[in-house]
């Protein structure tokens, strides 16, 4: 679908970034307090919403920030007995990405609050609010030694158990992109269904067999992880922050359409419905850091056409980690039959391309029912930042979770 020329220019851009002499790791900081959160009221359209921050500690010691929107502006949002919803963001962004819009009635979390839900917003390990660890002795490379597997194994249960303790309730889970990947992986690690009432998966990213282009594809095709290793960067788990610097530099050039560049680098596909005036909001806090190891894990999916654990590349190291010479695949049939599941995907999305979502759907439908919404003109970011998603997608999500007793 995409010509060789594009692939080559993508590779050149990424190599240029890797070769930059000022390339630095994003340090995890054990002492600094996390920056002011979304609850501080910096976003004018969240005024009037009751918002709280919580810190949650994972079993392996990472300290994660959870945002909670408890009440909105309307009467309906002030009911006492509420159900909880947890929103889980995707790759290279954090929980603030649900708010890169200009109006409260366009944001999924705020729509849910007004519908009478208690809304929790996760920030995975390594993102700006969740960059602390209980241990003061951990080295930076130990801190950044994770992929979406650990997010599914540790971050998810920490957050979901926390909400359960606070509310006594299972949650309706809504994930986007990597937020679906970590959940599908999580089912192989712990009993998710004891904490989750339903699953809504936006742009499910599990099989990457047909991905036409984008960062993950380039990392896969050009063996960027291996090249980073040759630059001496593999062990330090270099972060993706240089992309942020580059995007910001590009966007500072007058007249350039920044969202175009973001489609290109992230490989999200051509989004139909982003408001280009909100790019400022997005750029203030995104893209967020992630380890090279995580990108390599994604790239393994592209190359191997399997959804599995991180492959250490040699039988001895795999044996050490998994007790098996090969990295095991995740079993997608771990989701119980009776757990309501809603898959939402778009025809222009290059990260969760339709053909790959169908592979996933076929596996799921071989043993259970799945509700599905397909929007043929939507790409990857439209589902969370599209100005029309409030009409095209979110009413279906609300009716789906409202229909669950
Ligand atoms: C687009 O963003 C600008 C700036 O935030 C805002 O004033 C405008 O209302 C937005 N348009 C739509 C259709 O949401």
Tab-separated table of C-alpha atoms and ligand atoms in Angstrom:
chain	number	residue	atom	x	y	z
A	1	UNK	CA	0.000	0.000	0.000
A	2	UNK	CA	2.892	2.322	0.725
A	3	UNK	CA	5.796	2.730	-1.653
A	4	UNK	CA	9.387	1.928	-0.985
A	5	UNK	CA	10.246	5.634	-1.130
A	6	UNK	CA	8.155	6.370	1.934
A	7	UNK	CA	9.635	3.483	3.839
A	8	UNK	CA	13.151	4.618	3.006
A	9	UNK	CA	12.461	8.217	4.022
A	10	UNK	CA	10.932	6.977	7.272
A	11	UNK	CA	14.024	4.907	7.973
A	12	UNK	CA	16.271	7.876	7.222
A	13	UNK	CA	14.301	10.129	9.574
A	14	UNK	CA	14.503	7.610	12.381
A	15	UNK	CA	18.194	6.907	11.851
A	16	UNK	CA	18.847	10.641	11.858
A	17	UNK	CA	17.070	10.883	15.189
A	18	UNK	CA	18.995	7.958	16.639
A	19	UNK	CA	22.267	9.451	15.458
A	20	UNK	CA	21.675	12.763	17.212
A	21	UNK	CA	24.483	13.418	19.604
A	22	UNK	CA	22.226	14.926	22.256
A	23	UNK	CA	19.980	11.897	22.371
A	24	UNK	CA	19.204	11.266	25.978
A	25	UNK	CA	17.337	8.881	28.090
A	26	UNK	CA	14.289	10.250	29.783
A	27	UNK	CA	15.317	9.778	33.375
A	28	UNK	CA	12.919	8.351	35.817
A	29	UNK	CA	12.910	10.603	38.814
A	30	UNK	CA	12.360	9.111	42.169
A	31	UNK	CA	12.294	12.302	44.150
A	32	UNK	CA	10.490	14.933	42.112
A	33	UNK	CA	6.754	15.241	42.612
A	34	UNK	CA	4.872	14.522	39.397
A	35	UNK	CA	3.806	17.645	37.488
A	36	UNK	CA	0.446	19.342	37.934
A	37	UNK	CA	-2.224	17.035	36.707
A	38	UNK	CA	-5.271	17.384	34.553
A	39	UNK	CA	-7.149	17.996	37.804
A	40	UNK	CA	-5.353	21.293	38.342
A	41	UNK	CA	-7.870	22.964	36.067
A	42	UNK	CA	-5.439	24.025	33.348
A	43	UNK	CA	-7.931	22.875	30.764
A	44	UNK	CA	-10.727	25.403	30.797
A	45	UNK	CA	-13.372	22.979	29.645
A	46	UNK	CA	-12.854	20.628	32.592
A	47	UNK	CA	-13.876	23.354	35.052
A	48	UNK	CA	-16.833	22.331	37.142
A	49	UNK	CA	-15.864	18.661	37.076
A	50	UNK	CA	-14.923	17.033	40.356
A	51	UNK	CA	-11.472	15.595	39.712
A	52	UNK	CA	-8.998	13.742	41.935
A	53	UNK	CA	-5.519	12.205	41.644
A	54	UNK	CA	-4.384	8.955	43.203
A	55	UNK	CA	-1.066	7.141	43.291
A	56	UNK	CA	-1.153	3.398	42.897
A	57	UNK	CA	1.785	1.041	43.481
A	58	UNK	CA	2.211	-2.003	41.279
A	59	UNK	CA	3.441	-5.363	42.537
A	60	UNK	CA	6.844	-4.625	40.977
A	61	UNK	CA	7.097	-1.211	42.623
A	62	UNK	CA	6.121	1.264	39.899
A	63	UNK	CA	4.102	4.226	41.124
A	64	UNK	CA	1.270	5.075	38.765
A	65	UNK	CA	-1.002	8.071	38.674
A	66	UNK	CA	-4.734	7.602	38.289
A	67	UNK	CA	-7.074	10.500	37.493
A	68	UNK	CA	-10.637	10.254	38.641
A	69	UNK	CA	-13.598	12.286	37.463
A	70	UNK	CA	-16.282	11.704	40.007
A	71	UNK	CA	-18.925	14.258	39.151
A	72	UNK	CA	-19.779	16.600	36.307
A	73	UNK	CA	-21.889	19.680	35.861
A	74	UNK	CA	-25.309	18.172	35.374
A	75	UNK	CA	-27.790	16.623	37.842
A	76	UNK	CA	-27.499	13.255	36.169
A	77	UNK	CA	-23.783	13.149	36.995
A	78	UNK	CA	-24.497	13.678	40.692
A	79	UNK	CA	-26.337	10.441	41.346
A	80	UNK	CA	-24.996	8.492	44.302
A	81	UNK	CA	-24.827	4.898	43.123
A	82	UNK	CA	-22.431	4.904	40.222
A	83	UNK	CA	-20.739	2.349	38.091
A	84	UNK	CA	-17.057	2.796	37.388
A	85	UNK	CA	-15.286	3.073	34.060
A	86	UNK	CA	-11.532	2.862	33.526
A	87	UNK	CA	-10.010	4.446	30.427
A	88	UNK	CA	-6.667	3.081	29.247
A	89	UNK	CA	-4.684	5.088	26.701
A	90	UNK	CA	-2.428	3.758	23.946
A	91	UNK	CA	1.207	3.765	22.844
A	92	UNK	CA	3.275	6.996	23.027
A	93	UNK	CA	0.585	8.980	24.823
A	94	UNK	CA	-0.824	9.154	28.353
A	95	UNK	CA	-4.155	9.711	30.065
A	96	UNK	CA	-4.232	13.337	28.991
A	97	UNK	CA	-4.707	12.217	25.385
A	98	UNK	CA	-8.431	11.754	26.079
A	99	UNK	CA	-8.622	15.533	26.477
A	100	UNK	CA	-6.878	16.847	23.334
A	101	UNK	CA	-10.132	18.427	22.176
A	102	UNK	CA	-11.748	21.819	22.638
A	103	UNK	CA	-15.123	21.065	24.137
A	104	UNK	CA	-16.256	18.999	27.088
A	105	UNK	CA	-18.983	17.354	25.017
A	106	UNK	CA	-16.362	15.917	22.634
A	107	UNK	CA	-14.317	14.106	25.307
A	108	UNK	CA	-15.221	10.529	26.080
A	109	UNK	CA	-14.326	10.704	29.801
A	110	UNK	CA	-16.443	13.809	30.377
A	111	UNK	CA	-19.347	12.395	28.365
A	112	UNK	CA	-19.245	9.338	30.611
A	113	UNK	CA	-19.182	11.457	33.767
A	114	UNK	CA	-22.249	13.346	32.584
A	115	UNK	CA	-23.940	10.019	31.925
A	116	UNK	CA	-23.539	9.216	35.613
A	117	UNK	CA	-20.334	7.150	35.631
A	118	UNK	CA	-17.405	7.347	38.007
A	119	UNK	CA	-14.548	7.735	35.520
A	120	UNK	CA	-10.961	6.630	36.180
A	121	UNK	CA	-8.133	7.411	33.783
A	122	UNK	CA	-4.935	5.361	33.825
A	123	UNK	CA	-1.385	6.459	33.003
A	124	UNK	CA	0.942	3.552	32.227
A	125	UNK	CA	4.465	3.213	33.592
A	126	UNK	CA	7.013	5.575	32.056
A	127	UNK	CA	4.548	8.304	31.083
A	128	UNK	CA	5.034	11.703	32.710
A	129	UNK	CA	2.750	11.200	35.720
A	130	UNK	CA	3.809	7.628	36.320
A	131	UNK	CA	7.571	7.848	36.329
A	132	UNK	CA	8.393	6.965	39.903
A	133	UNK	CA	9.360	3.767	41.644
A	134	UNK	CA	9.370	2.721	45.281
A	135	UNK	CA	13.015	1.708	45.091
A	136	UNK	CA	15.602	4.434	45.229
A	137	UNK	CA	18.300	1.992	44.100
A	138	UNK	CA	16.800	1.058	40.760
A	139	UNK	CA	18.975	2.022	37.779
A	140	UNK	CA	17.456	3.789	34.828
A	141	UNK	CA	17.919	0.786	32.561
A	142	UNK	CA	16.174	-1.437	35.109
A	143	UNK	CA	13.361	1.058	35.369
A	144	UNK	CA	12.823	1.159	31.586
A	145	UNK	CA	13.023	-2.611	31.179
A	146	UNK	CA	9.407	-3.248	30.198
A	147	UNK	CA	6.984	-3.672	27.320
A	148	UNK	CA	3.203	-3.865	27.056
A	149	UNK	CA	3.454	-7.315	28.694
A	150	UNK	CA	4.387	-5.764	32.039
A	151	UNK	CA	1.656	-3.165	31.614
A	152	UNK	CA	-0.845	-6.009	31.298
A	153	UNK	CA	0.694	-8.045	34.075
A	154	UNK	CA	1.296	-5.301	36.662
A	155	UNK	CA	-0.199	-1.918	35.731
A	156	UNK	CA	-3.647	-3.253	34.917
A	157	UNK	CA	-4.207	-5.269	38.103
A	158	UNK	CA	-2.768	-2.464	40.258
A	159	UNK	CA	-5.216	0.059	38.804
A	160	UNK	CA	-8.200	-2.264	38.675
A	161	UNK	CA	-7.633	-3.543	42.220
A	162	UNK	CA	-7.338	0.019	43.421
A	163	UNK	CA	-10.657	1.047	41.872
A	164	UNK	CA	-12.202	-2.095	43.322
A	165	UNK	CA	-10.946	-1.215	46.801
A	166	UNK	CA	-12.252	2.325	46.525
A	167	UNK	CA	-15.645	1.531	45.075
A	168	UNK	CA	-16.304	-2.155	45.779
A	169	UNK	CA	-17.077	-2.533	42.107
A	170	UNK	CA	-15.862	-4.139	38.972
A	171	UNK	CA	-15.222	-1.635	36.190
A	172	UNK	CA	-16.212	-1.158	32.597
A	173	UNK	CA	-12.886	-1.128	30.810
A	174	UNK	CA	-12.322	1.052	27.753
A	175	UNK	CA	-8.955	0.741	26.022
A	176	UNK	CA	-7.508	2.338	22.932
A	177	UNK	CA	-4.749	0.743	20.822
A	178	UNK	CA	-2.003	-0.462	23.215
A	179	UNK	CA	-4.679	-0.142	25.888
A	180	UNK	CA	-6.319	-3.140	24.197
A	181	UNK	CA	-3.031	-4.985	23.608
A	182	UNK	CA	-2.054	-4.934	27.276
A	183	UNK	CA	-5.530	-6.151	28.226
A	184	UNK	CA	-5.469	-9.092	25.798
A	185	UNK	CA	-2.023	-9.942	27.233
A	186	UNK	CA	-3.253	-9.397	30.803
A	187	UNK	CA	-5.834	-12.177	30.537
A	188	UNK	CA	-2.915	-14.605	30.289
A	189	UNK	CA	-1.409	-13.345	33.531
A	190	UNK	CA	-4.222	-12.894	36.030
A	191	UNK	CA	-7.978	-13.246	36.458
A	192	UNK	CA	-9.039	-9.979	34.882
A	193	UNK	CA	-12.727	-10.957	34.932
A	194	UNK	CA	-12.727	-10.677	38.724
A	195	UNK	CA	-12.232	-6.942	38.339
A	196	UNK	CA	-13.806	-6.144	34.987
A	197	UNK	CA	-17.462	-6.015	34.001
A	198	UNK	CA	-17.139	-5.323	30.292
A	199	UNK	CA	-14.517	-4.579	27.674
A	200	UNK	CA	-14.694	-1.881	25.025
A	201	UNK	CA	-11.731	-2.099	22.676
A	202	UNK	CA	-11.094	0.910	20.422
A	203	UNK	CA	-8.670	0.233	17.555
A	204	UNK	CA	-7.725	-3.193	18.892
A	205	UNK	CA	-4.043	-3.815	18.211
A	206	UNK	CA	-3.235	-7.498	18.485
A	207	UNK	CA	-2.279	-8.807	15.068
A	208	UNK	CA	-0.044	-6.520	13.030
A	209	UNK	CA	0.302	-8.756	9.988
A	210	UNK	CA	-0.956	-6.246	7.438
A	211	UNK	CA	0.303	-2.975	8.896
A	212	UNK	CA	1.223	-0.856	5.859
A	213	UNK	CA	3.460	1.789	7.404
A	214	UNK	CA	4.418	3.798	10.457
A	215	UNK	CA	6.884	3.856	13.299
A	216	UNK	CA	6.301	0.280	14.412
A	217	UNK	CA	6.536	-1.007	10.857
A	218	UNK	CA	9.779	0.881	10.277
A	219	UNK	CA	11.256	-0.384	13.524
A	220	UNK	CA	10.324	-3.897	12.394
A	221	UNK	CA	11.467	-3.690	8.792
A	222	UNK	CA	14.665	-1.803	9.388
A	223	UNK	CA	15.616	-3.681	12.560
A	224	UNK	CA	15.814	-0.335	14.364
A	225	UNK	CA	16.107	-2.070	17.736
A	226	UNK	CA	19.161	-3.909	16.492
A	227	UNK	CA	20.563	-0.719	14.958
A	228	UNK	CA	19.991	1.129	18.218
A	229	UNK	CA	21.997	-1.683	19.795
A	230	UNK	CA	24.807	-1.025	17.362
A	231	UNK	CA	24.760	2.613	18.478
A	232	UNK	CA	25.219	1.284	21.995
A	233	UNK	CA	21.671	2.236	22.916
A	234	UNK	CA	19.922	-1.063	23.397
A	235	UNK	CA	20.776	-1.546	27.022
A	236	UNK	CA	19.968	1.984	28.043
A	237	UNK	CA	16.478	1.668	26.642
A	238	UNK	CA	16.433	4.973	24.906
A	239	UNK	CA	13.130	6.753	25.021
A	240	UNK	CA	11.088	8.046	22.214
A	241	UNK	CA	11.302	11.645	23.356
A	242	UNK	CA	13.431	12.704	20.334
A	243	UNK	CA	10.325	12.205	18.209
A	244	UNK	CA	8.562	14.716	20.374
A	245	UNK	CA	11.370	17.202	19.885
A	246	UNK	CA	11.271	16.649	16.162
A	247	UNK	CA	7.503	16.960	15.909
A	248	UNK	CA	7.578	20.162	17.947
A	249	UNK	CA	10.368	21.589	15.789
A	250	UNK	CA	8.430	20.748	12.640
A	251	UNK	CA	5.217	22.187	13.997
A	252	UNK	CA	6.951	25.433	14.873
A	253	UNK	CA	7.417	25.988	11.133
A	254	UNK	CA	4.519	28.134	10.094
A	255	UNK	CA	1.997	26.654	7.778
A	256	UNK	CA	2.965	23.026	8.225
A	257	UNK	CA	0.201	20.657	9.094
A	258	UNK	CA	1.467	18.941	12.206
A	259	UNK	CA	-1.199	16.297	12.319
A	260	UNK	CA	-0.044	15.164	8.859
A	261	UNK	CA	3.407	14.512	10.260
A	262	UNK	CA	1.951	12.663	13.183
A	263	UNK	CA	-0.076	10.421	10.867
A	264	UNK	CA	3.101	9.770	8.992
A	265	UNK	CA	5.426	8.970	11.870
A	266	UNK	CA	2.992	7.147	14.083
A	267	UNK	CA	1.414	5.441	11.096
A	268	UNK	CA	-2.075	6.076	12.369
A	269	UNK	CA	-3.556	6.385	8.876
A	270	UNK	CA	-5.321	9.458	7.518
A	271	UNK	CA	-7.574	10.680	10.314
A	272	UNK	CA	-10.717	12.310	9.050
A	273	UNK	CA	-11.892	14.380	11.926
A	274	UNK	CA	-9.194	15.964	14.036
A	275	UNK	CA	-9.457	19.670	14.770
A	276	UNK	CA	-6.087	21.031	13.647
A	277	UNK	CA	-6.423	23.885	16.162
A	278	UNK	CA	-6.156	21.374	19.002
A	279	UNK	CA	-2.669	20.269	17.962
A	280	UNK	CA	-1.298	22.750	20.500
A	281	UNK	CA	-3.087	20.932	23.286
A	282	UNK	CA	-1.770	17.615	22.065
A	283	UNK	CA	1.816	18.792	21.649
A	284	UNK	CA	1.928	20.259	25.123
A	285	UNK	CA	2.018	16.796	26.633
A	286	UNK	CA	2.455	14.244	23.836
A	287	UNK	CA	4.173	12.182	22.577
A	288	UNK	CA	5.190	10.407	25.760
A	289	UNK	CA	8.198	8.215	26.460
A	290	UNK	CA	8.302	4.496	25.946
A	291	UNK	CA	11.285	2.118	25.996
A	292	UNK	CA	12.878	0.964	22.756
A	293	UNK	CA	12.236	-2.507	24.155
A	294	UNK	CA	8.504	-1.871	23.911
A	295	UNK	CA	8.798	-0.772	20.280
A	296	UNK	CA	10.880	-3.851	19.538
A	297	UNK	CA	8.186	-6.002	21.125
A	298	UNK	CA	5.620	-4.381	18.838
A	299	UNK	CA	7.957	-4.866	15.890
A	300	UNK	CA	8.232	-8.580	16.686
A	301	UNK	CA	4.486	-8.829	16.149
A	302	UNK	CA	4.879	-7.215	12.735
A	303	UNK	CA	7.683	-9.575	11.743
A	304	UNK	CA	6.479	-12.821	13.251
A	305	UNK	CA	2.701	-12.460	12.780
A	306	UNK	CA	2.072	-13.700	16.299
A	307	UNK	CA	0.765	-12.094	19.456
A	308	UNK	CA	3.179	-13.231	22.121
A	309	UNK	CA	5.628	-12.461	24.885
A	310	UNK	CA	8.776	-10.470	24.205
A	311	UNK	CA	11.305	-12.612	22.345
A	312	UNK	CA	14.822	-12.262	23.758
A	313	UNK	CA	16.198	-13.549	20.498
A	314	UNK	CA	17.995	-16.619	21.789
A	315	UNK	CA	16.783	-19.859	23.351
A	316	UNK	CA	18.904	-19.553	26.499
A	317	UNK	CA	17.547	-16.130	27.503
A	318	UNK	CA	13.996	-17.112	26.620
A	319	UNK	CA	14.449	-20.221	28.758
A	320	UNK	CA	15.555	-18.038	31.642
A	321	UNK	CA	12.452	-15.854	31.390
A	322	UNK	CA	9.755	-18.268	30.283
A	323	UNK	CA	11.110	-21.738	30.985
A	324	UNK	CA	10.813	-22.309	27.244
A	325	UNK	CA	13.292	-21.805	24.401
A	326	UNK	CA	10.733	-19.753	22.476
A	327	UNK	CA	8.716	-16.782	23.662
A	328	UNK	CA	5.198	-18.113	24.303
A	329	UNK	CA	2.181	-16.819	22.393
A	330	UNK	CA	-0.753	-15.312	24.257
A	331	UNK	CA	-3.947	-17.283	24.301
A	332	UNK	CA	-6.733	-15.024	23.050
A	333	UNK	CA	-9.395	-17.387	24.297
A	334	UNK	CA	-8.758	-16.525	27.923
A	335	UNK	CA	-11.541	-13.937	27.864
A	336	UNK	CA	-14.568	-15.630	29.439
A	337	UNK	CA	-17.517	-16.256	27.134
A	338	UNK	CA	-19.926	-14.255	29.242
A	339	UNK	CA	-17.795	-11.113	29.624
A	340	UNK	CA	-19.415	-8.473	27.375
A	341	UNK	CA	-16.985	-7.442	24.649
A	342	UNK	CA	-17.271	-4.572	22.162
A	343	UNK	CA	-14.720	-4.114	19.338
A	344	UNK	CA	-14.581	-0.771	17.532
A	345	UNK	CA	-12.338	-0.174	14.524
A	346	UNK	CA	-11.876	2.007	11.472
A	347	UNK	CA	-11.340	1.473	7.773
A	348	UNK	CA	-8.513	4.024	7.479
A	349	UNK	CA	-6.613	2.891	10.559
A	350	UNK	CA	-3.107	1.669	9.731
A	351	UNK	CA	-2.217	0.492	13.210
A	352	UNK	CA	-5.303	-1.643	13.706
A	353	UNK	CA	-5.915	-2.421	10.099
A	354	UNK	CA	-9.244	-3.995	9.207
A	355	UNK	CA	-7.817	-7.302	7.964
A	356	UNK	CA	-5.917	-7.758	11.213
A	357	UNK	CA	-8.943	-6.905	13.345
A	358	UNK	CA	-10.805	-9.583	11.391
A	359	UNK	CA	-8.192	-12.176	12.330
A	360	UNK	CA	-8.814	-11.281	15.962
A	361	UNK	CA	-12.593	-11.286	15.484
A	362	UNK	CA	-12.475	-14.739	13.905
A	363	UNK	CA	-10.604	-16.148	16.869
A	364	UNK	CA	-12.970	-14.535	19.368
A	365	UNK	CA	-16.080	-15.515	17.430
A	366	UNK	CA	-14.929	-19.130	17.348
A	367	UNK	CA	-16.017	-19.417	20.971
A	368	UNK	CA	-18.059	-16.353	21.989
A	369	UNK	CA	-20.105	-13.417	20.760
A	370	UNK	CA	-18.606	-9.985	20.100
A	371	UNK	CA	-20.365	-6.718	19.496
A	372	UNK	CA	-18.735	-4.748	16.705
A	373	UNK	CA	-18.739	-1.202	15.297
A	374	UNK	CA	-16.881	-0.465	12.086
A	375	UNK	CA	-16.451	3.123	10.886
A	376	UNK	CA	-15.043	2.975	7.374
A	377	UNK	CA	-13.698	6.546	7.252
A	378	UNK	CA	-12.073	6.590	10.699
A	379	UNK	CA	-8.333	6.204	11.376
A	380	UNK	CA	-6.448	5.517	14.589
A	381	UNK	CA	-6.726	8.866	16.354
A	382	UNK	CA	-10.282	9.677	15.287
A	383	UNK	CA	-11.588	7.330	17.966
A	384	UNK	CA	-10.214	9.426	20.801
A	385	UNK	CA	-9.668	12.835	19.244
A	386	UNK	CA	-12.148	13.015	16.410
A	387	UNK	CA	-14.605	15.872	16.809
A	388	UNK	CA	-17.375	13.662	15.420
A	389	UNK	CA	-16.686	10.666	17.674
A	390	UNK	CA	-19.254	12.063	20.114
A	391	UNK	CA	-21.917	11.301	17.484
A	392	UNK	CA	-20.378	8.403	15.568
A	393	UNK	CA	-18.834	6.249	18.311
A	394	UNK	CA	-19.490	7.338	21.910
A	395	UNK	CA	-23.293	6.929	21.955
A	396	UNK	CA	-22.741	3.255	21.086
A	397	UNK	CA	-20.240	2.873	23.915
A	398	UNK	CA	-22.658	4.450	26.388
A	399	UNK	CA	-25.527	2.246	25.242
A	400	UNK	CA	-23.282	-0.829	25.388
A	401	UNK	CA	-22.256	-0.274	28.991
A	402	UNK	CA	-25.711	0.899	30.014
A	403	UNK	CA	-27.075	-2.398	28.757
A	404	UNK	CA	-24.918	-4.348	31.209
A	405	UNK	CA	-26.587	-4.996	34.552
B	1	LIG	C1	-11.502	23.571	16.994
B	1	LIG	O1	-10.605	24.089	17.981
B	1	LIG	C2	-10.748	25.462	18.262
B	1	LIG	C3	-9.648	25.845	19.216
B	1	LIG	O2	-9.635	25.067	20.389
B	1	LIG	C4	-12.151	25.743	18.806
B	1	LIG	O3	-12.308	27.110	19.062
B	1	LIG	C5	-13.194	25.238	17.822
B	1	LIG	O4	-14.484	25.395	18.379
B	1	LIG	C6	-12.935	23.767	17.490
B	1	LIG	N1	-13.889	23.313	16.479
B	1	LIG	C7	-14.694	22.270	16.668
B	1	LIG	C8	-15.618	21.938	15.535
B	1	LIG	O5	-14.698	21.612	17.672
